[in-house]
Amino acid sequence: MTFDTADTDNRTVTSQYDEYVMPIWKSLNVPVERASDCTLEDFDGNTYLDLFSGISVTNAGHNNSAVVEAAQDQLEEFVHGCSYVHPNAPVGELAERLAEITPGDLQKTFFCNSGTEAVEGAVKLARKHTGNTEVIALEMAFHGRTLGSLALTGNKAYKKDMAPTINDVSHTPAPYAYRCRTCDGSCSNDCADELEHIIGTHTSDDIAAVVVEPIMGEGGIIVPPEGWLERVSEIVHDHGGLLILDEVQSGYGRTGELFATEHFDVEPDIMAQAKGIANGMPLGAFTAPADVADSFESGDHLSTFGGNPVACAAALATIDELQGGLVDNAREQGEWLSSRLADLESSFDVVGDARGLGLMQGIELVDPDDTGPMGVAPAPDKKLATAVADRLREAGVVIGVGGYYGNVMRFQPPLSIDREQLETGVDALEEALEAEVADA
Ligand SMILES: Cc1ncc(COP(=O)(O)O)c(C=O)c1O
């Protein structure tokens, strides 16, 4: 039997979801029958410009032919043998490639299936290596939904009804300049020094790790001020811990460098990866220098599906595509996008802040007549962000909405996007903002 969708329409799929899929799916109201490059097509034949890449995953473009071909070739060889029981070439080659392309001395990789597993595995490795248990993450961070990563995630919205998670986790302020509570946006990096205070007051000083997204994704596309990550790295090392950088969302070309870490003068002790690594095939990974990685002993960690050979073959082709011009395109288009979003910030009172790097950018929508939490910056306007996204969808453009306050419009398109497509997206955003402001 082949999978035939000829008689399926949008209504069929959404009603199947309503009846048979657990009620946790967050709909953008765009069912997808097929996708290519930056275009999604639904079951009723409508097409959409995709500015969100399935939450920042299809970095090499939907259905990239080189990636599809690499996966198909491996499918014909074999699909599964458990990569920890049967050594195979895609895993070996990908691990060697990651040692070449990841920052600093990162050398040995553990492969899993998702971002949350990559983060939790990284924490286990840090605990094993340091002999310590305590972990610190950032307020407003997002690291996943399984109980370990959820403990690190700094947002009650994801934790409601789910406690208790794992113990020994504390949080330190995020480097959120626009809504900074510690240095009035002057970015003196007091919020980095706050980590020292958190270690002193919340922990016994037996630090296993500090876990940081170099650029925060779900928190609202937050780029730290100059020197912040360097200071955090210094503090965690002073206390005998490891710096775990979560590049699940910011990695694989998204910010105009292969890894966002490259924008900063730091080297991670462990780096978590997923999302863009295999352009949509399920794959996660964490990579560490040999001396850290070798702390794991046989039996300390394993995954039945982790390092699936088809996903690893797709990852190798994805990296070729990224290095073959897509990272450069992300940087180039990102510069243009920054200036257009900065123009929107100047033209609209409701655009409080425009920020990001490469093709990981966002604008924060606000109510200019109301003050934000703790008297800092104008109030976040989540309702406006949702309304603008709805208008964009009606205009055939899919965009992300997120951020701690739910008011950030997120531009995270496939890195293959061209100027004309990007212009179409920004023009549509501008029109939607004009329409919403006029209706207010
Ligand atoms: C920075 C970061 N870490 C971890 C995760 C969790 O990844 P996954 O949904 O693949 O478990 C996400 C997902 O959005 C993420 O953005």
Short mmCIF file of C-alpha atoms and ligand atoms in Angstrom, two decimals:
data_model
loop_
_atom_site.label_atom_id
_atom_site.label_comp_id
_atom_site.label_asym_id
_atom_site.label_seq_id
_atom_site.Cartn_x
_atom_site.Cartn_y
_atom_site.Cartn_z
CA MET A 1 0.00 0.00 0.00
CA THR A 2 1.28 3.46 -0.82
CA PHE A 3 0.41 6.55 1.22
CA ASP A 4 -2.20 8.20 -0.97
CA THR A 5 -3.48 11.66 -0.01
CA ALA A 6 -5.45 12.28 -3.20
CA ASP A 7 -8.76 12.31 -1.29
CA THR A 8 -7.44 14.18 1.77
CA ASP A 9 -8.25 17.83 2.35
CA ASN A 10 -7.28 20.24 5.12
CA ARG A 11 -10.46 19.49 7.05
CA THR A 12 -9.83 15.73 7.07
CA VAL A 13 -6.36 16.16 8.54
CA THR A 14 -7.35 18.65 11.21
CA SER A 15 -10.33 16.57 12.30
CA GLN A 16 -8.08 13.46 12.53
CA TYR A 17 -5.77 15.53 14.70
CA ASP A 18 -8.66 16.70 16.88
CA GLU A 19 -9.90 13.17 17.41
CA TYR A 20 -6.73 11.07 17.52
CA VAL A 21 -3.71 13.23 18.31
CA MET A 22 -3.12 14.31 21.91
CA PRO A 23 -4.42 17.86 22.37
CA ILE A 24 -1.03 19.49 22.71
CA TRP A 25 -0.31 20.44 19.15
CA LYS A 26 0.03 24.13 18.62
CA SER A 27 -1.44 24.88 15.26
CA LEU A 28 -0.32 27.50 12.81
CA ASN A 29 -3.44 26.37 10.93
CA VAL A 30 -1.43 25.35 7.90
CA PRO A 31 -1.67 21.60 7.27
CA VAL A 32 1.12 20.49 4.91
CA GLU A 33 0.83 17.98 2.10
CA ARG A 34 4.17 18.76 0.50
CA ALA A 35 7.01 21.28 0.81
CA SER A 36 9.87 22.45 -1.32
CA ASP A 37 12.63 24.93 -0.48
CA CYS A 38 10.78 27.87 1.18
CA THR A 39 7.29 26.86 0.07
CA LEU A 40 4.63 24.84 1.91
CA GLU A 41 1.54 23.48 0.16
CA ASP A 42 -1.58 22.43 2.02
CA PHE A 43 -4.10 19.72 1.06
CA ASP A 44 -6.36 22.26 -0.64
CA GLY A 45 -3.62 23.44 -3.00
CA ASN A 46 -2.81 26.73 -1.18
CA THR A 47 0.88 27.66 -1.04
CA TYR A 48 2.70 29.58 1.69
CA LEU A 49 6.07 31.27 2.00
CA ASP A 50 7.64 29.56 5.01
CA LEU A 51 9.54 31.94 7.33
CA PHE A 52 9.65 29.48 10.21
CA SER A 53 11.18 26.22 8.82
CA GLY A 54 9.14 23.94 11.08
CA ILE A 55 10.58 25.70 14.16
CA SER A 56 13.98 26.43 12.69
CA VAL A 57 14.79 22.97 11.31
CA THR A 58 14.82 22.83 7.50
CA ASN A 59 17.87 25.06 7.21
CA ALA A 60 18.90 23.63 3.83
CA GLY A 61 15.39 24.15 2.45
CA HIS A 62 12.44 21.78 2.50
CA ASN A 63 13.12 18.59 0.57
CA ASN A 64 16.62 19.65 -0.39
CA SER A 65 17.40 17.22 -3.21
CA ALA A 66 20.97 16.40 -2.08
CA VAL A 67 19.74 15.59 1.44
CA VAL A 68 16.82 13.52 0.15
CA GLU A 69 19.15 11.60 -2.18
CA ALA A 70 21.65 10.87 0.60
CA ALA A 71 18.84 9.57 2.84
CA GLN A 72 17.38 7.48 0.01
CA ASP A 73 20.77 5.94 -0.78
CA GLN A 74 21.20 4.92 2.85
CA LEU A 75 17.59 3.65 3.07
CA GLU A 76 18.48 1.18 0.34
CA GLU A 77 21.53 -0.06 2.28
CA PHE A 78 19.93 -0.50 5.71
CA VAL A 79 17.70 1.52 8.01
CA HIS A 80 18.64 0.44 11.51
CA GLY A 81 21.11 -1.71 13.32
CA CYS A 82 21.39 0.33 16.53
CA SER A 83 24.45 2.46 15.97
CA TYR A 84 25.82 1.61 19.41
CA VAL A 85 25.66 -2.12 18.73
CA HIS A 86 26.66 -2.13 15.04
CA PRO A 87 29.27 0.45 14.03
CA ASN A 88 28.34 1.93 10.66
CA ALA A 89 29.80 4.38 8.16
CA PRO A 90 27.29 7.26 8.36
CA VAL A 91 27.81 7.56 12.13
CA GLY A 92 31.60 7.26 11.90
CA GLU A 93 31.83 9.80 9.09
CA LEU A 94 29.44 12.24 10.72
CA ALA A 95 31.27 12.06 14.06
CA GLU A 96 34.57 12.77 12.29
CA ARG A 97 32.97 15.66 10.39
CA LEU A 98 31.58 17.17 13.60
CA ALA A 99 35.05 17.05 15.15
CA GLU A 100 36.25 19.15 12.19
CA ILE A 101 33.44 21.70 12.09
CA THR A 102 32.50 22.25 15.74
CA PRO A 103 34.31 24.95 17.73
CA GLY A 104 37.45 24.53 19.83
CA ASP A 105 38.57 21.08 20.94
CA LEU A 106 35.18 19.39 20.64
CA GLN A 107 35.94 15.94 19.29
CA LYS A 108 33.72 13.04 20.36
CA THR A 109 29.98 12.90 19.77
CA PHE A 110 27.06 11.00 21.23
CA PHE A 111 24.10 10.77 18.82
CA CYS A 112 20.49 10.78 19.99
CA ASN A 113 17.20 11.77 18.37
CA SER A 114 16.18 15.22 19.58
CA GLY A 115 17.22 18.44 21.25
CA THR A 116 15.93 17.58 24.69
CA GLU A 117 17.90 14.30 24.68
CA ALA A 118 21.02 16.14 23.55
CA VAL A 119 20.74 18.61 26.45
CA GLU A 120 20.03 15.93 29.05
CA GLY A 121 22.87 13.75 27.78
CA ALA A 122 25.20 16.75 27.99
CA VAL A 123 24.18 17.33 31.61
CA LYS A 124 24.77 13.65 32.45
CA LEU A 125 28.24 13.87 30.90
CA ALA A 126 29.03 17.06 32.84
CA ARG A 127 27.94 15.38 36.08
CA LYS A 128 30.04 12.33 35.34
CA HIS A 129 33.10 14.38 34.35
CA THR A 130 33.04 16.83 37.25
CA GLY A 131 31.62 14.53 39.92
CA ASN A 132 29.26 17.41 40.77
CA THR A 133 25.52 17.54 40.34
CA GLU A 134 24.37 21.15 40.42
CA VAL A 135 23.39 22.86 37.20
CA ILE A 136 22.52 26.46 36.41
CA ALA A 137 20.48 27.64 33.44
CA LEU A 138 19.06 30.98 32.34
CA GLU A 139 15.72 32.46 33.25
CA MET A 140 13.51 32.35 30.12
CA ALA A 141 15.68 29.62 28.55
CA PHE A 142 14.15 26.72 26.67
CA HIS A 143 15.95 23.39 26.59
CA GLY A 144 13.16 20.87 25.98
CA ARG A 145 10.20 19.12 27.53
CA THR A 146 11.45 15.90 29.09
CA LEU A 147 11.79 16.22 32.84
CA GLY A 148 15.54 16.92 32.96
CA SER A 149 15.49 19.59 30.23
CA LEU A 150 12.25 20.95 31.61
CA ALA A 151 14.02 21.58 34.91
CA LEU A 152 16.52 23.76 33.00
CA THR A 153 13.82 25.53 31.02
CA GLY A 154 13.26 28.88 32.72
CA ASN A 155 9.59 29.42 31.99
CA LYS A 156 6.64 28.38 34.11
CA ALA A 157 4.43 28.13 31.02
CA TYR A 158 6.11 24.83 30.15
CA LYS A 159 6.25 23.54 33.72
CA LYS A 160 2.67 24.02 34.88
CA ASP A 161 1.28 20.78 36.35
CA MET A 162 4.57 19.00 35.55
CA ALA A 163 6.58 19.43 38.77
CA PRO A 164 8.62 17.99 40.31
CA THR A 165 11.35 17.89 37.69
CA ILE A 166 14.97 17.03 38.52
CA ASN A 167 16.70 18.55 41.54
CA ASP A 168 19.81 20.68 41.77
CA VAL A 169 18.93 23.25 39.11
CA SER A 170 19.06 27.03 39.66
CA HIS A 171 18.45 29.91 37.27
CA THR A 172 20.35 33.12 36.61
CA PRO A 173 19.04 36.19 34.70
CA ALA A 174 18.97 36.10 30.92
CA PRO A 175 21.00 38.73 29.00
CA TYR A 176 17.77 40.38 27.85
CA ALA A 177 18.92 43.94 27.20
CA TYR A 178 15.52 45.28 26.10
CA ARG A 179 13.90 44.26 29.38
CA CYS A 180 17.00 44.29 31.57
CA ARG A 181 16.31 44.46 35.31
CA THR A 182 19.92 44.77 36.39
CA CYS A 183 21.61 47.47 34.31
CA ASP A 184 18.82 49.52 32.62
CA GLY A 185 19.88 48.30 29.17
CA SER A 186 23.30 49.92 29.48
CA CYS A 187 24.73 46.40 29.16
CA SER A 188 27.45 46.60 31.74
CA ASN A 189 27.12 42.81 31.98
CA ASP A 190 25.93 42.97 35.59
CA CYS A 191 23.61 40.14 34.59
CA ALA A 192 26.67 37.96 33.84
CA ASP A 193 28.10 38.77 37.26
CA GLU A 194 24.74 37.80 38.73
CA LEU A 195 25.80 34.19 38.00
CA GLU A 196 28.48 34.52 40.67
CA HIS A 197 25.77 35.62 43.10
CA ILE A 198 23.45 32.73 42.12
CA ILE A 199 26.24 30.23 42.63
CA GLY A 200 26.95 31.78 46.02
CA THR A 201 23.35 31.85 47.19
CA HIS A 202 21.63 28.92 45.45
CA THR A 203 24.28 26.21 45.32
CA SER A 204 26.85 24.44 47.46
CA ASP A 205 29.49 25.49 44.89
CA ASP A 206 29.65 21.92 43.53
CA ILE A 207 28.81 23.02 40.01
CA ALA A 208 28.55 20.46 37.22
CA ALA A 209 27.60 22.94 34.49
CA VAL A 210 26.03 26.13 33.33
CA VAL A 211 23.76 25.57 30.33
CA VAL A 212 23.31 28.47 27.92
CA GLU A 213 21.77 29.04 24.49
CA PRO A 214 24.31 31.39 22.84
CA ILE A 215 21.30 33.10 21.26
CA MET A 216 18.03 32.35 23.01
CA GLY A 217 15.36 31.08 20.64
CA GLU A 218 12.07 30.35 22.41
CA GLY A 219 12.88 33.06 24.97
CA GLY A 220 12.47 35.63 22.16
CA ILE A 221 15.57 35.72 19.89
CA ILE A 222 17.75 37.24 22.59
CA VAL A 223 21.34 38.07 21.61
CA PRO A 224 23.62 38.65 24.62
CA PRO A 225 25.57 41.91 24.85
CA GLU A 226 29.26 41.93 24.04
CA GLY A 227 31.36 40.19 26.67
CA TRP A 228 28.45 38.48 28.44
CA LEU A 229 29.10 34.90 27.31
CA GLU A 230 32.83 35.31 27.87
CA ARG A 231 32.19 36.43 31.46
CA VAL A 232 29.78 33.54 32.07
CA SER A 233 32.38 31.09 30.73
CA GLU A 234 34.96 32.53 33.11
CA ILE A 235 32.67 32.26 36.13
CA VAL A 236 31.58 28.67 35.51
CA HIS A 237 35.18 27.57 35.02
CA ASP A 238 36.26 29.41 38.19
CA HIS A 239 33.76 27.22 40.03
CA GLY A 240 34.93 23.95 38.47
CA GLY A 241 31.92 23.50 36.18
CA LEU A 242 31.56 22.96 32.45
CA LEU A 243 30.04 25.37 29.94
CA ILE A 244 27.33 23.55 27.99
CA LEU A 245 26.23 25.53 24.96
CA ASP A 246 22.83 24.55 23.62
CA GLU A 247 23.07 25.14 19.86
CA VAL A 248 19.92 23.13 19.16
CA GLN A 249 18.20 26.18 17.65
CA SER A 250 21.07 28.57 16.91
CA GLY A 251 23.33 26.01 15.20
CA TYR A 252 23.75 24.75 11.66
CA GLY A 253 24.09 28.07 9.90
CA ARG A 254 21.05 29.77 11.39
CA THR A 255 22.90 32.90 12.61
CA GLY A 256 25.21 33.35 9.62
CA GLU A 257 27.99 31.22 11.14
CA LEU A 258 27.89 27.44 11.23
CA PHE A 259 27.46 27.72 15.02
CA ALA A 260 26.37 30.80 16.96
CA THR A 261 29.27 30.16 19.36
CA GLU A 262 31.55 31.50 16.61
CA HIS A 263 30.19 35.01 17.19
CA PHE A 264 31.79 34.94 20.64
CA ASP A 265 35.23 34.40 22.12
CA VAL A 266 34.36 31.21 24.01
CA GLU A 267 34.80 27.48 23.60
CA PRO A 268 32.07 25.18 24.89
CA ASP A 269 32.99 22.16 27.02
CA ILE A 270 29.98 20.35 25.60
CA MET A 271 27.79 21.45 22.71
CA ALA A 272 24.21 20.21 22.21
CA GLN A 273 22.82 20.07 18.68
CA ALA A 274 19.60 18.94 16.94
CA LYS A 275 16.98 20.69 14.76
CA GLY A 276 18.95 21.82 11.65
CA ILE A 277 21.58 19.08 11.88
CA ALA A 278 19.83 16.72 9.44
CA ASN A 279 17.38 19.13 7.78
CA GLY A 280 14.32 17.49 9.34
CA MET A 281 15.39 13.88 9.83
CA PRO A 282 15.24 13.22 13.60
CA LEU A 283 18.75 13.51 14.99
CA GLY A 284 20.34 15.07 18.06
CA ALA A 285 23.94 15.11 19.23
CA PHE A 286 26.27 16.36 21.91
CA THR A 287 29.96 16.79 21.33
CA ALA A 288 32.80 17.20 23.84
CA PRO A 289 36.60 17.27 23.95
CA ALA A 290 38.12 13.76 24.28
CA ASP A 291 39.05 14.17 27.97
CA VAL A 292 35.48 15.16 28.86
CA ALA A 293 33.83 12.59 26.55
CA ASP A 294 36.00 9.77 27.87
CA SER A 295 34.51 10.26 31.34
CA PHE A 296 31.55 8.22 30.11
CA GLU A 297 32.16 4.55 30.77
CA SER A 298 30.58 1.69 28.89
CA GLY A 299 26.89 1.52 29.80
CA ASP A 300 26.63 5.09 31.14
CA HIS A 301 24.45 6.24 28.25
CA LEU A 302 22.75 4.75 25.20
CA SER A 303 19.92 5.27 22.73
CA THR A 304 18.25 2.58 20.59
CA PHE A 305 17.53 4.91 17.66
CA GLY A 306 20.26 7.49 18.32
CA GLY A 307 22.58 7.93 15.36
CA ASN A 308 20.16 6.36 12.92
CA PRO A 309 22.22 5.81 9.75
CA VAL A 310 19.60 7.38 7.45
CA ALA A 311 19.49 10.51 9.63
CA CYS A 312 23.30 10.62 9.79
CA ALA A 313 23.61 10.31 5.99
CA ALA A 314 21.11 13.19 5.70
CA ALA A 315 23.19 15.20 8.20
CA LEU A 316 26.37 14.76 6.15
CA ALA A 317 24.59 16.04 3.03
CA THR A 318 23.03 18.89 5.04
CA ILE A 319 26.44 20.05 6.24
CA ASP A 320 27.74 19.97 2.65
CA GLU A 321 24.82 22.14 1.57
CA LEU A 322 25.33 24.58 4.45
CA GLN A 323 29.04 24.91 3.81
CA GLY A 324 28.43 25.11 0.06
CA GLY A 325 26.87 28.59 0.32
CA LEU A 326 23.82 28.52 2.59
CA VAL A 327 25.63 29.84 5.67
CA ASP A 328 26.97 32.71 3.56
CA ASN A 329 23.46 33.34 2.25
CA ALA A 330 22.11 33.41 5.82
CA ARG A 331 24.71 36.05 6.73
CA GLU A 332 24.06 38.15 3.63
CA GLN A 333 20.25 38.01 3.74
CA GLY A 334 20.41 38.47 7.51
CA GLU A 335 22.20 41.82 7.14
CA TRP A 336 19.49 43.05 4.81
CA LEU A 337 16.77 41.69 7.11
CA SER A 338 18.31 43.47 10.14
CA SER A 339 18.11 46.81 8.42
CA ARG A 340 14.50 46.25 7.28
CA LEU A 341 13.44 45.20 10.79
CA ALA A 342 15.26 48.21 12.27
CA ASP A 343 13.21 50.39 9.86
CA LEU A 344 10.03 48.78 11.20
CA GLU A 345 11.18 49.58 14.74
CA SER A 346 11.62 53.24 13.74
CA SER A 347 8.31 53.46 11.88
CA PHE A 348 5.94 51.65 14.25
CA ASP A 349 5.47 52.51 17.94
CA VAL A 350 4.21 48.96 18.43
CA VAL A 351 7.58 47.52 17.37
CA GLY A 352 9.54 47.86 20.59
CA ASP A 353 12.72 46.09 19.59
CA ALA A 354 14.24 44.42 16.51
CA ARG A 355 17.10 42.00 17.09
CA GLY A 356 18.88 38.85 16.00
CA LEU A 357 21.68 37.56 13.83
CA GLY A 358 21.67 36.01 10.37
CA LEU A 359 18.33 34.38 9.72
CA MET A 360 17.43 34.14 13.40
CA GLN A 361 15.71 37.48 13.93
CA GLY A 362 12.67 38.83 15.67
CA ILE A 363 10.66 41.92 16.46
CA GLU A 364 9.04 42.42 19.81
CA LEU A 365 5.50 43.85 19.64
CA VAL A 366 4.42 46.12 22.48
CA ASP A 367 1.67 48.36 23.72
CA PRO A 368 3.45 51.76 23.74
CA ASP A 369 0.83 53.20 26.12
CA ASP A 370 1.44 50.68 28.88
CA THR A 371 4.52 49.84 30.94
CA GLY A 372 6.07 46.37 30.91
CA PRO A 373 6.77 43.99 33.81
CA MET A 374 8.70 45.60 36.67
CA GLY A 375 8.41 48.97 35.01
CA VAL A 376 10.89 48.13 32.27
CA ALA A 377 10.10 48.94 28.58
CA PRO A 378 6.57 49.08 27.13
CA ALA A 379 4.19 46.20 27.88
CA PRO A 380 4.47 43.09 25.69
CA ASP A 381 1.50 42.73 23.30
CA LYS A 382 0.90 39.04 22.72
CA LYS A 383 -2.57 39.61 21.26
CA LEU A 384 -1.15 41.88 18.58
CA ALA A 385 1.55 39.31 17.68
CA THR A 386 -1.09 36.60 17.24
CA ALA A 387 -3.28 38.89 15.15
CA VAL A 388 -0.34 39.85 12.91
CA ALA A 389 0.59 36.18 12.39
CA ASP A 390 -3.04 35.42 11.46
CA ARG A 391 -3.04 38.21 8.89
CA LEU A 392 0.25 36.97 7.46
CA ARG A 393 -1.14 33.47 7.11
CA GLU A 394 -4.14 34.85 5.23
CA ALA A 395 -1.60 36.59 2.94
CA GLY A 396 0.20 33.26 2.36
CA VAL A 397 3.12 33.76 4.76
CA VAL A 398 3.94 31.50 7.72
CA ILE A 399 5.86 33.18 10.55
CA GLY A 400 6.71 32.10 14.11
CA VAL A 401 5.37 33.78 17.24
CA GLY A 402 7.18 33.24 20.51
CA GLY A 403 9.26 34.75 23.26
CA TYR A 404 8.80 34.54 27.02
CA TYR A 405 5.88 36.98 26.75
CA GLY A 406 4.52 35.49 23.49
CA ASN A 407 4.94 38.81 21.65
CA VAL A 408 7.96 38.18 19.36
CA MET A 409 7.48 37.67 15.61
CA ARG A 410 10.19 35.21 14.62
CA PHE A 411 11.94 35.20 11.25
CA GLN A 412 13.66 31.82 10.91
CA PRO A 413 13.23 30.83 7.24
CA PRO A 414 15.18 28.15 5.37
CA LEU A 415 18.69 29.52 4.80
CA SER A 416 18.16 29.10 1.07
CA ILE A 417 15.71 32.01 1.01
CA ASP A 418 16.44 34.66 -1.62
CA ARG A 419 16.06 38.44 -1.40
CA GLU A 420 12.79 38.53 -3.33
CA GLN A 421 11.18 35.98 -1.00
CA LEU A 422 12.49 37.78 2.06
CA GLU A 423 11.17 41.09 0.73
CA THR A 424 7.78 39.47 0.16
CA GLY A 425 7.80 38.33 3.80
CA VAL A 426 8.85 41.68 5.28
CA ASP A 427 6.42 43.62 3.05
CA ALA A 428 3.61 41.33 4.20
CA LEU A 429 4.63 41.89 7.83
CA GLU A 430 4.63 45.66 7.32
CA GLU A 431 1.17 45.55 5.73
CA ALA A 432 -0.17 43.37 8.54
CA LEU A 433 1.22 45.79 11.14
CA GLU A 434 -0.32 48.77 9.30
CA ALA A 435 -3.69 47.02 9.14
CA GLU A 436 -3.63 46.07 12.83
CA VAL A 437 -2.59 49.58 13.93
CA ALA A 438 -5.35 51.09 11.75
CA ASP A 439 -7.94 48.73 13.28
CA ALA A 440 -6.84 49.38 16.87
C1 LIG B 1 17.53 25.75 22.40
C2 LIG B 1 16.69 24.51 22.40
N1 LIG B 1 17.11 23.44 23.10
C3 LIG B 1 16.40 22.30 23.12
C4 LIG B 1 15.21 22.19 22.44
C5 LIG B 1 14.42 20.90 22.49
O1 LIG B 1 14.49 20.28 21.24
P1 LIG B 1 13.47 19.11 20.86
O2 LIG B 1 12.13 19.72 20.67
O3 LIG B 1 14.06 18.52 19.61
O4 LIG B 1 13.50 18.14 21.99
C6 LIG B 1 14.73 23.29 21.70
C7 LIG B 1 13.45 23.21 20.98
O5 LIG B 1 12.88 24.19 20.57
C8 LIG B 1 15.49 24.47 21.68
O6 LIG B 1 15.09 25.56 21.01
#
